[in-house]
Coordinates of C-alpha atoms in Angstrom, one line a residue:
X287 CA 7.5 65.4 -20.1
X288 CA 4.5 63.5 -21.4
X289 CA 1.5 65.5 -22.5
X290 CA -0.8 63.0 -20.8
X291 CA -2.3 63.7 -17.4
X292 CA -0.9 61.8 -14.3
X293 CA -4.1 59.6 -14.4
X294 CA -3.6 58.8 -18.1
X295 CA 0.0 58.0 -17.5
X296 CA -0.8 55.7 -14.6
X297 CA -3.5 53.9 -16.7
X298 CA -0.9 53.2 -19.4
X299 CA 1.8 52.2 -17.0
X300 CA -0.4 49.7 -15.2
X301 CA -2.5 48.5 -18.3
X302 CA -3.0 44.7 -18.6
X303 CA -0.7 43.9 -15.7
X304 CA -1.5 41.0 -13.3
X305 CA -0.3 42.9 -10.2
X306 CA 1.3 46.2 -9.0
X307 CA 3.2 46.4 -5.8
X308 CA 3.5 49.9 -4.1
X309 CA 1.5 51.8 -6.7
X310 CA 1.6 54.9 -4.4
X311 CA 5.3 55.3 -5.3
X312 CA 4.4 55.6 -9.0
X313 CA 1.6 58.1 -8.3
X314 CA 3.9 60.2 -6.0
X315 CA 6.4 60.6 -8.8
X316 CA 3.7 61.5 -11.4
X317 CA 1.5 63.7 -9.2
X318 CA 3.8 65.2 -6.6
X319 CA 7.4 65.2 -7.9
X320 CA 6.0 65.8 -11.5
X321 CA 9.0 64.2 -13.3
X322 CA 9.4 61.3 -15.7
X323 CA 9.1 57.9 -14.0
X324 CA 12.2 55.7 -14.3
X325 CA 11.6 52.0 -14.9
X326 CA 13.9 49.1 -15.7
X327 CA 13.2 45.7 -17.2
X328 CA 15.9 43.0 -17.1
X329 CA 16.5 39.9 -19.2
X330 CA 19.2 37.3 -18.7
X331 CA 20.7 36.2 -22.1
X332 CA 20.4 32.4 -21.7
X333 CA 18.3 30.5 -24.3
X334 CA 17.1 32.1 -27.6
X335 CA 14.2 34.5 -27.0
X336 CA 10.8 33.3 -28.1
X337 CA 7.3 34.7 -28.9
X338 CA 6.6 35.2 -25.2
X339 CA 9.0 38.2 -25.4
X340 CA 6.3 40.2 -27.1
X341 CA 4.6 40.5 -23.7
X342 CA 7.2 42.7 -22.0
X343 CA 7.9 44.5 -25.3
X344 CA 4.2 45.6 -25.4
X345 CA 4.6 46.8 -21.8
X346 CA 7.7 48.8 -22.8
X347 CA 5.7 50.4 -25.5
X348 CA 3.0 51.4 -23.0
X349 CA 5.7 52.9 -20.7
X350 CA 7.4 54.9 -23.5
X351 CA 4.0 56.2 -24.6
X352 CA 3.4 57.4 -21.0
X353 CA 6.7 59.4 -21.0
X354 CA 8.6 56.9 -18.8
X355 CA 12.4 56.7 -19.0
X356 CA 13.0 53.0 -19.7
X357 CA 16.3 51.1 -19.1
X358 CA 16.7 47.6 -20.5
X359 CA 19.2 45.6 -18.4
X360 CA 20.9 42.8 -20.3
X361 CA 21.9 40.8 -17.3
X362 CA 24.9 38.9 -18.5
X363 CA 26.2 37.9 -15.1
X364 CA 22.7 36.7 -14.0
X365 CA 22.8 34.4 -17.1
X366 CA 26.0 32.8 -15.9
X367 CA 24.8 32.4 -12.4
X368 CA 21.5 30.7 -13.4
X369 CA 23.1 27.2 -13.1
X370 CA 25.5 28.1 -15.9
X371 CA 22.8 28.1 -18.6
X372 CA 25.2 30.4 -20.5
X373 CA 28.9 29.7 -20.3
X374 CA 30.9 32.8 -19.5
X375 CA 33.0 32.7 -22.7
X376 CA 29.9 33.0 -24.9
X377 CA 27.6 35.1 -22.7
X378 CA 28.8 38.4 -24.1
X379 CA 27.8 37.3 -27.6
X380 CA 24.4 36.3 -26.4
X381 CA 24.0 39.7 -24.7
X382 CA 24.6 41.4 -28.1
X383 CA 22.2 39.0 -29.8
X384 CA 19.5 39.8 -27.2
X385 CA 20.0 43.6 -27.8
X386 CA 19.7 43.1 -31.6
X387 CA 16.6 41.0 -31.2
X388 CA 14.9 43.3 -28.6
X389 CA 15.4 46.3 -30.8
X390 CA 14.1 44.4 -33.8
X391 CA 10.9 43.3 -32.0
X392 CA 10.2 46.8 -30.8
X393 CA 10.8 48.3 -34.2
X394 CA 8.4 45.8 -35.8
X395 CA 5.6 47.0 -33.5
X396 CA 6.3 50.7 -34.1
X397 CA 8.1 51.4 -30.8
X398 CA 10.8 54.1 -30.9
X399 CA 13.9 52.3 -29.7
X400 CA 16.0 55.4 -29.7
X401 CA 14.3 56.3 -26.4
X402 CA 15.5 53.1 -24.7
X403 CA 18.7 52.9 -22.7
X404 CA 20.5 49.5 -22.8
X405 CA 22.9 48.6 -19.9
X406 CA 25.1 45.5 -19.6
X407 CA 24.9 44.1 -16.1
X408 CA 28.7 43.5 -15.8
X409 CA 29.4 47.2 -16.6
X410 CA 28.5 48.0 -12.9
X411 CA 28.0 44.7 -11.1
X412 CA 31.8 44.1 -10.9
X413 CA 32.5 47.4 -9.1
X414 CA 33.8 47.4 -5.5
X415 CA 30.8 49.4 -4.3
X416 CA 28.4 46.8 -5.8
X417 CA 30.4 43.9 -4.4
X418 CA 30.4 45.4 -0.9
X419 CA 26.6 46.0 -1.0
X420 CA 26.2 42.3 -2.1
X421 CA 28.2 41.2 1.0
X422 CA 26.0 43.5 3.2
X423 CA 22.8 42.1 1.8
X424 CA 24.0 38.5 2.1
X425 CA 24.6 39.2 5.8
X426 CA 20.9 40.0 6.3
X427 CA 19.1 37.6 4.0
X428 CA 18.9 33.9 5.1
X429 CA 19.7 31.0 2.9
X430 CA 16.0 29.9 2.9
X431 CA 14.8 33.4 1.9
X432 CA 17.2 33.6 -1.0
X433 CA 16.3 30.1 -2.2
X434 CA 12.6 30.8 -1.9
X435 CA 13.0 34.1 -3.8
X436 CA 14.6 32.5 -6.8
X437 CA 12.5 29.4 -6.9
X438 CA 10.4 30.5 -9.8
X439 CA 13.2 32.1 -11.8
X440 CA 16.5 30.2 -11.2
X441 CA 16.6 26.7 -12.7
X442 CA 16.0 24.3 -9.9
X443 CA 18.2 21.2 -9.7
X444 CA 18.6 18.4 -7.1
X445 CA 22.0 19.7 -5.8
X446 CA 21.7 23.5 -6.3
X447 CA 24.8 25.7 -6.7
X448 CA 25.5 28.7 -4.5
X449 CA 25.1 30.9 -7.6
X450 CA 21.4 30.4 -7.4
X451 CA 21.3 32.2 -4.1
X452 CA 23.4 35.1 -5.3
X453 CA 21.1 35.7 -8.3
X454 CA 18.1 37.2 -6.4
X455 CA 20.3 39.3 -4.2
X456 CA 21.9 41.0 -7.3
X457 CA 18.4 41.6 -8.7
X458 CA 17.5 43.5 -5.5
X459 CA 20.6 45.7 -5.8
X460 CA 20.1 46.4 -9.5
X461 CA 17.2 48.7 -8.6
X462 CA 19.5 51.0 -6.7
X463 CA 22.4 50.9 -9.1
X464 CA 20.2 51.6 -12.1
X465 CA 18.7 54.6 -10.2
X466 CA 15.0 53.7 -11.0
X467 CA 11.7 54.1 -9.3
X468 CA 10.2 50.9 -10.6
X469 CA 11.2 47.4 -11.8
X470 CA 9.1 45.5 -14.4
X471 CA 9.0 41.7 -14.7
X472 CA 6.8 38.7 -15.0
X473 CA 4.6 37.5 -12.1
X474 CA 7.1 34.6 -11.8
X475 CA 9.5 37.2 -10.2
X476 CA 7.1 38.2 -7.5
X477 CA 9.2 36.5 -4.7
X478 CA 12.3 38.4 -5.7
X479 CA 10.3 41.7 -5.8
X480 CA 9.1 41.0 -2.2
X481 CA 12.6 40.2 -1.1
X482 CA 13.7 43.6 -2.5
X483 CA 10.9 45.4 -0.6
X484 CA 11.7 43.7 2.6
X485 CA 15.5 44.2 2.5
X486 CA 16.7 47.1 0.4
X487 CA 16.0 49.7 3.0
X488 CA 18.4 47.9 5.4
X489 CA 21.2 49.2 3.1
X490 CA 19.9 52.7 3.4
X491 CA 18.2 52.7 -0.1
X492 CA 14.6 53.6 -0.9
X493 CA 11.9 51.0 -1.6
X494 CA 10.7 50.7 -5.2
X495 CA 7.4 49.8 -6.9
X496 CA 7.1 46.6 -9.0
X497 CA 5.0 45.9 -12.1
X498 CA 4.2 42.3 -13.0
X499 CA 3.2 41.0 -16.4
X500 CA 1.0 38.0 -16.8
X501 CA 2.8 34.8 -17.8
X502 CA 1.7 33.7 -21.3
X503 CA 1.0 29.9 -21.4
X504 CA 3.1 27.8 -23.8
X505 CA 1.7 27.7 -27.3
X506 CA 2.3 24.0 -27.7
X507 CA 1.2 22.4 -24.4
X508 CA 0.2 25.0 -21.9
X509 CA 2.3 25.8 -18.9
X510 CA 5.0 28.5 -18.9
X511 CA 6.6 29.4 -22.2
X512 CA 10.2 28.6 -21.7
X513 CA 13.4 29.3 -23.7
X514 CA 14.8 26.0 -22.5
X515 CA 11.9 23.9 -23.7
X516 CA 11.7 23.8 -27.5
X517 CA 8.3 22.1 -27.4
X518 CA 6.7 25.1 -25.5
X519 CA 7.8 27.9 -27.7
X520 CA 8.3 29.4 -31.2
X521 CA 11.6 31.2 -31.7
X522 CA 11.6 34.7 -33.0
X523 CA 13.6 33.7 -36.1
X524 CA 11.4 30.6 -36.8
X525 CA 10.7 30.0 -40.5
X526 CA 7.0 30.2 -41.6
X527 CA 6.8 26.5 -42.4
X528 CA 8.1 25.5 -39.0
X529 CA 5.7 27.9 -37.3
X530 CA 2.7 26.3 -39.0
X531 CA 4.0 22.8 -38.2
X532 CA 4.4 23.7 -34.5
X533 CA 1.1 25.4 -34.2
X534 CA -0.6 22.4 -35.9
X535 CA 0.8 20.2 -33.1
X536 CA -0.5 22.5 -30.3
X537 CA -3.0 21.2 -27.8
X538 CA -6.3 22.8 -28.8
X539 CA -9.4 20.8 -27.8
X540 CA -12.8 21.8 -29.3
X541 CA -14.6 24.3 -27.0
X542 CA -11.9 24.3 -24.4
X543 CA -11.0 27.9 -23.5
X544 CA -9.3 27.2 -20.1
X545 CA -6.2 25.3 -21.3
X546 CA -5.8 27.0 -24.6
X547 CA -2.4 28.6 -25.2
X548 CA -3.5 29.8 -28.7
X549 CA -6.4 31.9 -27.3
X550 CA -4.1 33.2 -24.5
X551 CA -1.6 34.3 -27.2
X552 CA -4.3 36.1 -29.1
X553 CA -5.5 37.9 -26.0
X554 CA -2.1 38.9 -24.5
X555 CA 0.0 39.4 -27.6
X556 CA -1.9 39.7 -30.9
X557 CA -4.7 42.0 -29.6
X558 CA -2.4 44.5 -27.8
X559 CA 0.0 44.6 -30.8
X560 CA -2.9 45.5 -33.1
X561 CA -3.9 48.3 -30.8
X562 CA -0.3 49.6 -30.7
X563 CA 0.1 49.5 -34.4
X564 CA -3.1 51.3 -35.2
X565 CA -3.4 53.4 -32.0
X566 CA -7.3 53.3 -32.1
X567 CA -7.9 50.9 -29.2
X568 CA -9.4 48.3 -31.5
X569 CA -9.1 44.5 -31.7
X570 CA -9.0 42.5 -34.9
X571 CA -8.2 38.9 -35.5
X572 CA -8.5 37.6 -39.1
X573 CA -8.8 33.9 -40.2
X574 CA -8.4 33.2 -43.9
X575 CA -10.7 30.2 -44.3
X576 CA -11.6 28.4 -47.6
X577 CA -15.1 29.2 -48.9
X578 CA -16.2 25.6 -48.4
X579 CA -15.6 26.0 -44.7
X580 CA -17.4 29.3 -44.3
X581 CA -14.9 31.7 -45.9
X582 CA -12.7 34.3 -44.3
X583 CA -13.8 35.6 -41.0
X584 CA -12.8 38.6 -38.8
X585 CA -13.4 39.0 -35.1
X586 CA -13.7 42.5 -33.8
X587 CA -13.4 41.7 -30.1
X588 CA -11.5 39.0 -28.2
X589 CA -14.7 38.0 -26.4
X590 CA -16.4 37.4 -29.7
X591 CA -13.5 35.1 -30.7
X592 CA -13.6 33.2 -27.3
X593 CA -17.3 32.8 -27.4
X594 CA -17.2 31.4 -31.0
X595 CA -14.6 28.9 -30.0
X596 CA -16.4 27.9 -26.7
X597 CA -19.6 27.3 -28.7
X598 CA -17.6 25.2 -31.2
X599 CA -18.6 27.5 -34.0
X600 CA -14.9 28.1 -34.7
X601 CA -12.9 24.9 -35.1
X602 CA -9.4 24.2 -33.7
X603 CA -8.1 23.9 -37.3
X604 CA -9.3 27.4 -38.1
X605 CA -8.0 28.9 -34.9
X606 CA -4.6 27.3 -35.5
X607 CA -4.5 28.6 -39.0
X608 CA -5.3 32.2 -37.9
X609 CA -2.7 32.1 -35.1
X610 CA 0.0 30.7 -37.4
X611 CA -0.6 33.3 -40.1
X612 CA -0.6 36.1 -37.5
X613 CA 2.7 34.9 -35.9
X614 CA 4.4 34.7 -39.3
X615 CA 3.3 38.3 -40.0
X616 CA 4.8 39.4 -36.7
X617 CA 8.1 37.5 -37.3
X618 CA 8.6 38.6 -40.9
X619 CA 10.3 42.0 -40.2
X620 CA 12.4 40.5 -37.5
X621 CA 13.7 37.7 -39.8
X622 CA 14.3 40.3 -42.6
X623 CA 16.3 42.5 -40.2
X624 CA 18.4 39.4 -39.2
X625 CA 19.1 38.4 -42.8
X626 CA 20.3 42.0 -43.7
X627 CA 22.5 42.5 -40.6
X628 CA 25.7 40.5 -40.5
X629 CA 26.6 41.7 -36.9
X630 CA 23.2 40.3 -35.9
X631 CA 24.0 37.0 -37.5
X632 CA 27.5 36.8 -36.1
X633 CA 26.2 37.4 -32.6
X634 CA 23.9 34.4 -32.9
X635 CA 26.6 32.2 -34.3
X636 CA 29.1 33.1 -31.6
X637 CA 26.5 33.0 -28.8
X638 CA 24.9 29.7 -29.8
X639 CA 27.6 27.7 -31.5
X640 CA 26.5 24.4 -33.1
X641 CA 27.2 21.4 -30.8
X642 CA 30.3 19.5 -31.6
X643 CA 29.5 15.9 -32.5
X644 CA 31.4 13.4 -30.4
X645 CA 33.7 11.1 -32.3
X646 CA 32.6 7.5 -32.3
X647 CA 35.1 5.2 -30.8
X648 CA 36.2 2.4 -33.1
X649 CA 36.1 -0.9 -31.4
X650 CA 39.4 -2.6 -31.5
X651 CA 39.2 -6.2 -32.5
X652 CA 41.3 -8.4 -30.2
X653 CA 43.6 -10.9 -31.8
X654 CA 42.8 -14.1 -29.9
X655 CA 44.9 -16.4 -32.1
X656 CA 43.5 -19.4 -34.0
X657 CA 43.3 -22.0 -31.2
X658 CA 40.4 -20.5 -29.1
X659 CA 37.1 -22.5 -28.9
X660 CA 34.9 -21.8 -31.8
X661 CA 37.6 -20.4 -34.1
X662 CA 37.0 -20.8 -37.8
X663 CA 39.2 -23.4 -39.5
X664 CA 41.7 -21.8 -41.8
X665 CA 41.6 -22.9 -45.4
X666 CA 44.3 -25.4 -46.3
X667 CA 47.4 -24.0 -48.0
X668 CA 47.4 -24.5 -51.8
X669 CA 49.1 -27.8 -52.8
X670 CA 52.7 -27.7 -54.0
X671 CA 53.2 -27.4 -57.7
X672 CA 54.0 -30.7 -59.4
X673 CA 57.7 -31.6 -59.6
X674 CA 57.5 -31.8 -63.4
X675 CA 56.2 -28.2 -63.6
X676 CA 59.1 -27.0 -61.5
X677 CA 61.7 -28.8 -63.5
X678 CA 60.2 -27.4 -66.7
X679 CA 60.4 -23.8 -65.3
X680 CA 64.0 -24.3 -64.3
X681 CA 64.9 -25.6 -67.8
X682 CA 63.3 -22.5 -69.4
X683 CA 65.4 -20.2 -67.1
X684 CA 68.6 -21.9 -68.3
X685 CA 67.7 -21.1 -71.8

């Protein structure tokens, strides 16, 4: 059990979240049942994880610090159902790659990974009991409700597959089969969480609480940071030069603090990670500027940084430089772990094979003969050798 009081635990569990559904369930476990809270966070191994993954990792760190029992669901079947973002034959390799990467991120920010439990979705989602519950749930949830629930999570296409309707139903059932009190996710999953609250009791299972992280805007051009959009994200194995190049291309208008993905990243990722690493509740953001532009500067609060940028005392160039340097510091231990772990490397190679280049078709030239309109005139055949020369050759042969 945690040495923290129930109030201290609750503060850590709900810190920096955008929304909490059914907080009384959490308080009842902590205050009345007096046992460790059980939470799961799920991720579908589709595209390569990006810097936005630091947000749920920070929350997992808060949960572990609060004495929570945390399960990480690597939802391999969900990845396949999401409009086949991940082909079934490679999804197992991607699941392994995700596990390596998640552990590496947590280790890099001083989170004890040995207290985490990793579960592969297909390890229980293919059982007869789970399948029967899925049928029961599909008999009480309408097509429109299922479609609406997955609208912000499942990739939307003009002619959606049936798999997109199964996806949210499985996420509802995962709460029961993982035996947790709470599910953690981004606020983009709110509709699935509501679907769970409205329907899981119809199967005779208890209602759960739901924790929702804020969505971090894309670093490059605002909007949601997406694994499928290379222009909105920085991969967790991105090389330092590439990070600087991408950050330099990011939208960052002078004085604009509303549509600024860089400031949002400092607030929601860099600040909380500094607090986790040093455990003193402090904020620090360092920018190594040349002396001719004012010299190095350190901001001790996020508000101080935001105010400086809003007043245009801090330029976009300086903000970009500070963010790029900070990201490279975050990624360095993850890249180092990758380079020293062959299994880590193999899981990426097998999970994200290089695209096979299509062979170019060689255009076959048709033989149209020599009498079609516009044909080039053939060069005349060489003139016959003079008769005298032939006779002379024959005479030499006789000799």
